[in-house]
Tab-separated table of C-alpha atoms in Angstrom:
chain	number	residue	atom	x	y	z
P	15	MET	CA	-159.995	-121.259	57.763
P	16	THR	CA	-163.332	-122.319	58.379
P	17	ILE	CA	-164.739	-125.890	56.426
P	18	ARG	CA	-168.472	-126.264	57.184
P	19	TYR	CA	-169.994	-129.860	56.172
P	20	PRO	CA	-173.243	-129.531	53.835
P	21	ASN	CA	-175.692	-129.791	56.867
P	22	GLY	CA	-173.416	-126.715	59.166
P	23	ARG	CA	-171.392	-128.339	61.240
P	24	ILE	CA	-167.362	-127.653	61.404
P	25	TYR	CA	-165.078	-129.602	59.778
P	26	SER	CA	-162.317	-130.338	61.922
P	27	GLU	CA	-159.174	-131.589	60.059
P	28	ASN	CA	-157.746	-133.352	63.429
P	29	LYS	CA	-161.061	-135.420	64.238
P	30	LYS	CA	-160.741	-136.385	60.487
P	31	ARG	CA	-157.274	-137.349	60.656
P	32	ASN	CA	-157.952	-139.284	63.389
P	33	ASN	CA	-160.429	-141.211	62.153
P	34	SER	CA	-159.098	-141.245	58.785
P	35	THR	CA	-156.319	-143.140	59.680
P	36	PRO	CA	-155.764	-146.580	58.469
P	37	PRO	CA	-156.203	-148.796	61.910
P	38	LYS	CA	-153.183	-151.005	60.944
P	39	ILE	CA	-150.692	-148.163	61.571
P	40	SER	CA	-150.869	-148.103	65.104
P	41	LEU	CA	-149.452	-145.203	66.948
P	42	SER	CA	-145.767	-145.450	68.242
P	43	HIS	CA	-144.844	-144.524	71.786
P	44	THR	CA	-140.797	-144.279	70.669
P	45	ASN	CA	-141.784	-141.598	68.613
P	46	ARG	CA	-143.526	-139.168	71.266
P	47	GLY	CA	-146.878	-140.636	70.261
P	48	MET	CA	-146.945	-138.985	66.189
P	49	SER	CA	-147.362	-141.858	63.957
P	50	LEU	CA	-145.249	-141.322	60.514
P	51	GLU	CA	-147.944	-140.661	58.464
P	52	GLU	CA	-148.546	-137.648	60.888
P	53	LYS	CA	-145.040	-136.732	60.844
P	54	ILE	CA	-144.840	-137.199	57.112
P	55	ASN	CA	-148.509	-135.020	57.208
P	56	ASP	CA	-146.481	-132.595	58.985
P	57	SER	CA	-143.945	-131.914	57.267
P	58	ASN	CA	-145.825	-131.705	53.712
P	59	GLU	CA	-148.064	-128.836	55.354
P	60	TYR	CA	-144.389	-127.305	55.997
P	61	TYR	CA	-143.803	-127.764	52.573
P	62	LEU	CA	-146.780	-126.520	51.360
P	63	THR	CA	-146.784	-123.020	52.993
P	64	HIS	CA	-143.051	-122.720	52.508
P	65	GLU	CA	-143.652	-123.066	48.695
P	66	ILE	CA	-141.010	-126.133	49.322
P	67	ALA	CA	-143.217	-129.123	47.503
P	68	VAL	CA	-146.793	-129.763	47.005
P	69	ILE	CA	-147.796	-133.003	48.217
P	70	HIS	CA	-150.743	-134.637	50.085
P	71	LYS	CA	-151.819	-138.172	51.294
P	72	LYS	CA	-154.439	-139.363	49.213
P	73	PRO	CA	-157.668	-139.577	50.999
P	74	THR	CA	-158.814	-143.214	51.880
P	75	PRO	CA	-160.950	-144.660	48.971
P	76	ILE	CA	-164.413	-145.762	50.317
P	77	GLN	CA	-167.122	-148.052	49.028
P	78	ILE	CA	-170.541	-145.960	49.790
P	79	VAL	CA	-173.417	-148.128	49.463
P	80	LYS	CA	-176.191	-146.365	51.303
P	81	VAL	CA	-176.754	-142.300	51.467
P	82	ASP	CA	-179.620	-140.689	53.497
P	83	TYR	CA	-180.699	-137.364	52.490
P	84	PRO	CA	-182.539	-135.953	55.623
P	85	LYS	CA	-184.688	-133.071	55.383
P	86	ARG	CA	-182.771	-129.449	55.908
P	87	SER	CA	-178.934	-131.406	56.011
P	88	GLY	CA	-176.623	-132.373	53.814
P	89	ALA	CA	-176.013	-135.966	52.660
P	90	VAL	CA	-175.103	-138.380	55.404
P	91	ILE	CA	-173.773	-141.999	54.351
P	92	ARG	CA	-175.279	-144.798	56.253
P	93	GLU	CA	-173.481	-147.539	54.798
P	94	GLY	CA	-169.630	-147.701	53.666
P	95	TYR	CA	-166.874	-149.350	53.656
P	96	PHE	CA	-163.088	-149.149	53.286
P	97	VAL	CA	-161.634	-150.052	50.321
P	98	LYS	CA	-157.832	-151.316	49.999
P	99	SER	CA	-155.849	-148.736	47.799
P	100	SER	CA	-154.588	-149.340	44.396
P	101	GLN	CA	-152.226	-146.896	45.079
P	102	THR	CA	-149.957	-145.837	47.105
P	103	ASP	CA	-149.972	-143.167	50.043
P	104	PHE	CA	-148.928	-139.945	48.756
P	105	ASN	CA	-148.212	-137.844	45.840
P	106	GLY	CA	-147.201	-134.165	44.301
P	107	VAL	CA	-144.932	-132.087	43.118
P	108	TYR	CA	-141.348	-130.833	43.868
P	109	LYS	CA	-139.687	-128.676	41.537
P	110	GLY	CA	-141.153	-130.277	38.427
P	111	TYR	CA	-140.794	-133.785	39.708
P	112	TYR	CA	-143.615	-136.258	39.945
P	113	ILE	CA	-143.305	-137.544	43.609
P	114	ASP	CA	-144.812	-140.727	44.818
P	115	PHE	CA	-144.375	-142.868	47.631
P	116	GLU	CA	-145.846	-145.367	50.230
P	117	ALA	CA	-144.798	-144.688	54.163
P	118	LYS	CA	-144.472	-147.637	56.212
P	119	GLN	CA	-144.016	-148.610	59.823
P	120	THR	CA	-142.401	-151.683	61.203
P	121	ASN	CA	-141.529	-153.297	64.884
P	122	ASN	CA	-138.783	-155.596	63.449
P	123	ASN	CA	-135.773	-154.363	63.799
P	124	THR	CA	-133.641	-156.209	61.485
P	125	SER	CA	-135.898	-156.150	58.492
P	126	ILE	CA	-138.840	-155.069	56.831
P	127	PRO	CA	-141.695	-157.986	55.751
P	128	LEU	CA	-142.836	-157.588	52.234
P	129	SER	CA	-146.349	-158.526	53.174
P	130	ASN	CA	-146.387	-154.274	54.094
P	131	PHE	CA	-146.711	-154.209	50.623
P	132	HIS	CA	-149.804	-154.772	48.500
P	133	GLU	CA	-148.694	-156.094	44.811
P	134	HIS	CA	-151.266	-153.022	43.782
P	135	GLN	CA	-148.908	-150.613	45.172
P	136	ILE	CA	-146.038	-152.408	43.780
P	137	GLU	CA	-147.311	-152.277	40.092
P	138	HIS	CA	-148.641	-148.921	40.654
P	139	MET	CA	-144.919	-147.856	41.455
P	140	ARG	CA	-143.812	-149.595	38.522
P	141	VAL	CA	-145.914	-148.167	36.233
P	142	CYS	CA	-145.057	-144.584	37.529
P	143	ILE	CA	-141.180	-145.169	37.606
P	144	GLU	CA	-141.488	-145.983	33.830
P	145	GLN	CA	-142.952	-142.609	33.409
P	146	ARG	CA	-140.386	-141.364	35.127
P	147	GLY	CA	-141.864	-140.213	38.367
P	148	ILE	CA	-139.475	-140.347	41.356
P	149	CYS	CA	-140.782	-142.869	43.624
P	150	PHE	CA	-139.773	-144.304	47.158
P	151	VAL	CA	-140.961	-146.247	50.114
P	152	ILE	CA	-140.348	-143.936	53.708
P	153	VAL	CA	-139.933	-146.788	56.161
P	154	GLU	CA	-139.923	-145.838	59.883
P	155	PHE	CA	-137.882	-149.074	62.201
P	156	THR	CA	-139.880	-148.108	65.655
P	157	SER	CA	-137.733	-150.034	67.423
P	158	SER	CA	-134.466	-148.054	66.983
P	159	ASP	CA	-136.742	-144.844	66.083
P	160	GLU	CA	-134.752	-144.627	62.627
P	161	VAL	CA	-136.691	-143.475	58.957
P	162	PHE	CA	-135.418	-144.439	56.135
P	163	LEU	CA	-136.475	-143.334	52.159
P	164	LEU	CA	-135.522	-146.278	50.154
P	165	PRO	CA	-136.055	-145.990	46.266
P	166	SER	CA	-139.011	-147.615	44.995
P	167	ASP	CA	-136.492	-149.849	42.380
P	168	ILE	CA	-134.752	-151.436	45.091
P	169	LEU	CA	-138.087	-152.609	46.548
P	170	LEU	CA	-139.330	-154.243	43.105
P	171	GLU	CA	-136.200	-155.728	43.308
P	172	TYR	CA	-136.730	-157.828	46.660
P	173	TRP	CA	-140.066	-158.257	45.777
P	174	ASP	CA	-139.653	-159.556	42.362
P	175	ASN	CA	-136.824	-162.120	43.675
P	176	ALA	CA	-139.418	-163.370	46.300
P	177	MET	CA	-142.593	-163.850	44.026
P	178	ARG	CA	-140.415	-165.242	41.112
P	179	TYR	CA	-137.533	-167.355	42.535
P	180	ASP	CA	-139.066	-167.741	46.315
P	181	GLN	CA	-136.255	-165.774	47.782
P	182	ARG	CA	-136.217	-163.642	51.163
P	183	LYS	CA	-139.536	-161.958	51.848
P	184	SER	CA	-138.243	-159.451	53.616
P	185	ILE	CA	-135.603	-156.260	53.117
P	186	PRO	CA	-133.369	-156.149	55.718
P	187	LYS	CA	-132.590	-153.045	57.703
P	188	GLN	CA	-128.495	-152.917	56.374
P	189	VAL	CA	-130.239	-152.647	52.603
P	190	PHE	CA	-131.684	-149.856	53.685
P	191	GLU	CA	-128.808	-147.984	55.579
P	192	LYS	CA	-126.439	-148.973	52.484
P	193	GLU	CA	-128.709	-148.252	49.315
P	194	GLY	CA	-131.357	-146.144	50.928
P	195	PHE	CA	-130.944	-142.469	52.955
P	196	LYS	CA	-131.470	-141.673	56.302
P	197	ILE	CA	-134.301	-139.086	57.078
P	198	GLU	CA	-132.833	-137.013	60.261
P	199	GLU	CA	-136.157	-136.245	62.426
P	200	GLY	CA	-136.533	-132.190	63.730
P	201	PHE	CA	-138.872	-129.955	64.629
P	202	LEU	CA	-139.962	-127.887	61.559
P	203	PRO	CA	-140.357	-130.113	59.298
P	204	ARG	CA	-140.668	-132.653	61.346
P	205	LEU	CA	-139.029	-135.128	58.814
P	206	ASP	CA	-137.193	-133.582	56.156
P	207	TYR	CA	-137.388	-136.250	53.479
P	208	ILE	CA	-137.251	-133.366	50.737
P	209	LYS	CA	-133.743	-132.839	51.302
P	210	VAL	CA	-133.090	-136.232	50.631
P	211	VAL	CA	-135.402	-136.661	48.008
P	212	ASP	CA	-132.803	-134.010	46.439
P	213	LYS	CA	-130.008	-136.649	46.642
P	214	LEU	CA	-132.329	-139.566	45.006
P	215	ILE	CA	-132.730	-137.495	42.098
P	216	ASN	CA	-129.397	-136.230	42.328
P	217	LYS	CA	-128.084	-139.623	41.872
P	218	ILE	CA	-130.628	-140.613	39.324
P	219	SER	CA	-129.434	-137.621	37.310
P	220	PHE	CA	-125.840	-139.060	37.013
P	221	ILE	CA	-127.341	-142.668	35.485
S	13	MET	CA	-158.918	-158.980	38.880
S	14	THR	CA	-161.140	-159.537	41.795
S	15	ILE	CA	-160.906	-157.154	44.878
S	16	ARG	CA	-162.752	-158.027	47.555
S	17	TYR	CA	-163.960	-156.092	50.901
S	18	PRO	CA	-162.574	-157.307	54.426
S	19	ASN	CA	-166.457	-158.437	54.794
S	20	GLY	CA	-165.785	-160.955	51.798
S	21	ARG	CA	-168.160	-159.443	49.745
S	22	ILE	CA	-166.755	-158.268	45.995
S	23	TYR	CA	-165.759	-155.168	44.939
S	24	SER	CA	-167.695	-153.491	42.054
S	25	GLU	CA	-165.938	-150.682	40.396
S	26	ASN	CA	-168.497	-149.807	38.172
S	27	LYS	CA	-170.982	-149.746	41.006
S	28	LYS	CA	-168.120	-147.918	43.374
S	29	ARG	CA	-167.757	-145.352	40.451
S	30	ASN	CA	-171.365	-144.511	39.766
S	31	ASN	CA	-172.066	-144.001	43.821
S	32	SER	CA	-168.959	-141.918	44.182
S	33	THR	CA	-169.828	-139.542	41.604
S	34	PRO	CA	-170.463	-136.316	42.842
S	35	PRO	CA	-174.198	-135.629	42.262
S	36	LYS	CA	-173.274	-131.957	41.394
S	37	ILE	CA	-172.175	-133.721	37.844
S	38	SER	CA	-175.196	-134.637	35.894
S	39	LEU	CA	-175.046	-137.037	32.942
S	40	SER	CA	-174.828	-135.615	30.008
S	41	HIS	CA	-177.743	-136.399	27.245
S	42	THR	CA	-176.024	-135.383	24.811
S	43	ASN	CA	-172.444	-137.350	25.193
S	44	ARG	CA	-174.169	-140.995	24.858
S	45	GLY	CA	-175.052	-140.726	28.504
S	46	MET	CA	-171.426	-140.520	29.572
S	47	SER	CA	-170.671	-137.649	32.122
S	48	LEU	CA	-167.136	-135.573	31.518
S	49	GLU	CA	-165.579	-137.396	34.396
S	50	GLU	CA	-166.402	-140.617	33.193
S	51	LYS	CA	-164.937	-140.286	30.092
S	52	ILE	CA	-161.936	-138.978	31.349
S	53	ASN	CA	-161.759	-141.994	33.676
S	54	ASP	CA	-162.313	-144.353	30.952
S	55	SER	CA	-159.140	-142.611	29.052
S	56	ASN	CA	-157.146	-142.712	32.205
S	57	GLU	CA	-157.657	-146.810	32.320
S	58	TYR	CA	-156.402	-146.884	28.553
S	59	TYR	CA	-152.990	-144.815	29.343
S	60	LEU	CA	-152.625	-147.133	31.936
S	61	THR	CA	-152.594	-150.449	30.058
S	62	HIS	CA	-151.267	-149.138	27.688
S	63	GLU	CA	-148.190	-147.791	29.363
S	64	ILE	CA	-148.842	-144.148	28.125
S	65	ALA	CA	-149.243	-142.256	31.107
S	66	VAL	CA	-150.484	-143.001	35.030
S	67	ILE	CA	-153.475	-140.554	36.207
S	68	HIS	CA	-155.952	-141.407	38.614
S	69	LYS	CA	-158.700	-139.838	40.060
S	70	LYS	CA	-158.558	-139.043	43.430
S	71	PRO	CA	-160.954	-140.508	46.002
S	72	THR	CA	-163.487	-138.198	47.170
S	73	PRO	CA	-162.510	-137.210	50.466
S	74	ILE	CA	-165.264	-138.856	53.378
S	75	GLN	CA	-165.152	-137.480	56.985
S	76	ILE	CA	-165.987	-140.870	58.982
S	77	VAL	CA	-167.668	-139.874	62.317
S	78	LYS	CA	-169.570	-143.325	63.095
S	79	VAL	CA	-167.742	-147.199	62.773
S	80	ASP	CA	-168.900	-150.652	63.231
S	81	TYR	CA	-166.895	-153.850	63.949
S	82	PRO	CA	-169.573	-156.241	63.494
S	83	LYS	CA	-168.797	-159.601	64.299
S	84	ARG	CA	-167.178	-161.640	61.500
S	85	SER	CA	-166.926	-159.104	59.115
S	86	GLY	CA	-164.648	-156.036	58.576
S	87	ALA	CA	-165.732	-152.289	59.793
S	88	VAL	CA	-168.670	-151.009	58.515
S	89	ILE	CA	-168.890	-146.573	58.247
S	90	ARG	CA	-172.268	-146.138	60.156
S	91	GLU	CA	-172.064	-142.005	59.730
S	92	GLY	CA	-169.966	-140.172	57.383
S	93	TYR	CA	-170.358	-137.067	55.286
S	94	PHE	CA	-168.935	-135.801	52.260
S	95	VAL	CA	-165.867	-133.339	52.255
S	96	LYS	CA	-165.185	-130.367	49.606
S	97	SER	CA	-161.825	-131.349	47.967
S	98	SER	CA	-159.323	-128.693	48.698
S	99	GLN	CA	-157.643	-130.382	45.888
S	100	THR	CA	-158.152	-131.096	42.149
S	101	ASP	CA	-159.916	-134.005	40.833
S	102	PHE	CA	-156.824	-135.782	38.782
S	103	ASN	CA	-153.363	-135.936	39.052
S	104	GLY	CA	-150.254	-138.510	37.810
S	105	VAL	CA	-147.089	-138.571	35.907
S	106	TYR	CA	-146.712	-138.585	32.209
S	107	LYS	CA	-143.132	-138.831	30.845
S	108	GLY	CA	-141.624	-137.390	33.751
S	109	TYR	CA	-143.996	-134.320	34.199
S	110	TYR	CA	-146.657	-134.344	37.192
S	111	ILE	CA	-150.156	-133.347	35.686
S	112	ASP	CA	-152.725	-131.824	37.965
S	113	PHE	CA	-156.621	-130.698	36.244
S	114	GLU	CA	-159.760	-130.529	37.000
S	115	ALA	CA	-163.113	-131.310	34.586
S	116	LYS	CA	-166.172	-129.417	34.683
S	117	GLN	CA	-169.262	-129.409	32.457
S	118	THR	CA	-171.273	-126.759	31.959
S	119	ASN	CA	-174.549	-126.201	30.151
S	120	ASN	CA	-174.385	-122.214	29.598
S	121	ASN	CA	-173.217	-122.222	25.863
S	122	THR	CA	-171.026	-119.223	25.590
S	123	SER	CA	-168.659	-118.990	28.785
S	124	ILE	CA	-168.308	-121.283	31.936
S	125	PRO	CA	-168.956	-119.477	35.407
S	126	LEU	CA	-166.114	-119.143	37.700
S	127	SER	CA	-168.298	-120.270	40.069
S	128	ASN	CA	-167.532	-123.650	39.105
S	129	PHE	CA	-164.029	-123.595	40.491
S	130	HIS	CA	-163.166	-123.304	44.379
S	131	GLU	CA	-160.636	-120.945	45.772
S	132	HIS	CA	-158.900	-123.960	47.658
S	133	GLN	CA	-158.696	-125.564	43.922
S	134	ILE	CA	-157.380	-122.161	42.598
S	135	GLU	CA	-154.686	-122.168	45.025
S	136	HIS	CA	-153.498	-125.577	45.105
S	137	MET	CA	-153.232	-125.118	41.271
S	138	ARG	CA	-151.258	-122.035	41.906
S	139	VAL	CA	-148.980	-123.540	43.769
S	140	CYS	CA	-148.652	-126.633	41.273
S	141	ILE	CA	-147.647	-124.347	38.672
S	142	GLU	CA	-144.791	-122.591	41.096
S	143	GLN	CA	-143.599	-126.053	41.392
S	144	ARG	CA	-143.484	-126.325	37.584
S	145	GLY	CA	-146.434	-128.892	37.535
S	146	ILE	CA	-148.575	-128.931	34.254
S	147	CYS	CA	-151.739	-127.556	35.429
S	148	PHE	CA	-154.727	-127.284	33.672
S	149	VAL	CA	-159.011	-127.516	33.244
S	150	ILE	CA	-161.120	-129.677	30.940
S	151	VAL	CA	-164.513	-128.149	30.321
S	152	GLU	CA	-166.991	-129.986	28.225
S	153	PHE	CA	-169.995	-127.075	26.800
S	154	THR	CA	-172.294	-129.996	26.834
S	155	SER	CA	-174.679	-127.837	24.504
S	156	SER	CA	-172.650	-128.185	21.833
S	157	ASP	CA	-170.636	-130.999	22.767
S	158	GLU	CA	-167.254	-129.379	22.792
S	159	VAL	CA	-164.526	-130.509	25.106
S	160	PHE	CA	-161.380	-127.923	25.919
S	161	LEU	CA	-158.283	-128.132	27.826
S	162	LEU	CA	-157.209	-124.663	29.234
S	163	PRO	CA	-153.908	-123.705	30.685
S	164	SER	CA	-154.575	-123.349	34.320
S	165	ASP	CA	-152.351	-120.226	34.151
S	166	ILE	CA	-155.109	-118.344	32.026
S	167	LEU	CA	-158.144	-119.561	34.683
S	168	LEU	CA	-155.826	-117.744	37.628
S	169	GLU	CA	-155.680	-114.817	35.150
S	170	TYR	CA	-160.017	-114.491	35.058
S	171	TRP	CA	-159.961	-115.437	38.461
S	172	ASP	CA	-157.405	-113.155	40.063
S	173	ASN	CA	-158.962	-109.861	37.743
S	174	ALA	CA	-162.528	-111.292	39.300
S	175	MET	CA	-161.864	-111.280	42.720
S	176	ARG	CA	-159.248	-108.197	42.788
S	177	TYR	CA	-160.721	-105.793	40.501
S	178	ASP	CA	-164.160	-107.117	39.944
S	179	GLN	CA	-163.959	-108.072	36.711
S	180	ARG	CA	-165.990	-110.714	34.462
S	181	LYS	CA	-167.196	-113.570	36.829
S	182	SER	CA	-166.914	-116.269	33.472
S	183	ILE	CA	-164.684	-117.340	30.873
S	184	PRO	CA	-165.846	-117.112	27.495
S	185	LYS	CA	-165.983	-119.693	25.068
S	186	GLN	CA	-163.707	-117.810	22.896
S	187	VAL	CA	-160.866	-118.143	24.978
S	188	PHE	CA	-160.859	-121.990	25.293
S	189	GLU	CA	-160.726	-121.791	21.317
S	190	LYS	CA	-158.595	-119.222	21.315
S	191	GLU	CA	-155.851	-120.128	23.892
S	192	GLY	CA	-157.184	-123.506	24.726
S	193	PHE	CA	-157.226	-126.952	22.874
S	194	LYS	CA	-160.164	-128.388	21.501
S	195	ILE	CA	-159.856	-132.382	22.650
S	196	GLU	CA	-161.359	-134.506	20.017
S	197	GLU	CA	-163.381	-137.457	21.102
S	198	GLY	CA	-162.966	-140.464	20.351
S	199	PHE	CA	-163.426	-144.552	20.946
S	200	LEU	CA	-160.266	-145.649	22.337
S	201	PRO	CA	-159.644	-143.250	24.066
S	202	ARG	CA	-162.783	-141.789	24.476
S	203	LEU	CA	-161.054	-138.225	25.410
S	204	ASP	CA	-157.429	-138.101	24.347
S	205	TYR	CA	-156.398	-135.096	26.079
S	206	ILE	CA	-152.998	-136.444	26.195
S	207	LYS	CA	-152.095	-135.797	22.523
S	208	VAL	CA	-153.321	-132.375	23.854
S	209	VAL	CA	-151.063	-132.043	26.755
S	210	ASP	CA	-147.930	-132.953	24.305
S	211	LYS	CA	-149.349	-129.516	22.622
S	212	LEU	CA	-149.335	-128.016	26.295
S	213	ILE	CA	-145.546	-128.697	26.970
S	214	ASN	CA	-144.173	-127.917	23.548
S	215	LYS	CA	-145.733	-124.638	24.078
S	216	ILE	CA	-144.728	-124.217	27.742
S	217	SER	CA	-140.865	-125.135	26.819
S	218	PHE	CA	-140.884	-122.518	24.371
S	219	ILE	CA	-141.416	-119.778	26.874
């Protein structure tokens, strides 16, 4: 399918993805050159075409300051700034459940620093959980090439303890191993996290 | 709460909203200068602060072509283009339900032309319904100052009949009156559509 810009140029999905990837997420060399975000996007595409789930990455919010309207072509943004999102990266629907999550990579091999998350994202997760959404984080420990899903309530617990009681400022990898769910990497889909979301839903339903 | 850009300038929510409003949605003079999108954004803010629902407008997707990195300040987008979204405008979570909708205004006082919707949005609604999401459109008939919520399955029915059997290319206002739900305008929230979503959920639960 070909999408064209108002100026008639062809829109390239790959080009867009490369440009819109937040610069902070570097490509991991241990993962055949694919970033965690790319693996999730690939998996989401697989879920969509196989009618398994409808989950998308939200566009990066941009503050537009100046727009030109050249003759015989569409609007061109001439001055814009990246705005820190107040929400999480991904959301969507799976079997009637609202799915909402954030994806992070860390080079640290024993824990992930809480500084990887922003207060707004944390508060967003908190209100989504209150509305009975299925909220979690997907964290890749790049040094060991392991990917985990951790329910957001555990992240919130660590966050609150750090903020209120000045406790540790990171979540140990052991917590991911014990209270999270390991996501196995495959080919199609690359990162079958929905299989793990099923486990999470079952766990929540039992409470 | 003050958000700052990487270059230290203060981020203004109002400024952003005005700039990011798609140019096609014009301000309606019959509605005290507030566009349908602004009324919905205001209502979403009310729902968020009152812990009623977590629903947000998705950022406008932008294709970034050129970025400058001036010394002593953050990245500046120097060439970017508006990309037509392949999804709907709003989504979120309410009482465990995945909510997904599109908002449209029309000056036409007897029907809304199907040309207001794009094939990608229609397909997005179709797959969301299959995943048991609550999908609808909010349509404002600006000439009579009336706002309706119409479940997406009715829109899909009209869309499919138009595409496959060359039937009428618009949805009559009577359909909104008969099969949709009227949304009353108020002060806080401006457009209490969640009240109407409750009716829709009840209707779906009975099937």
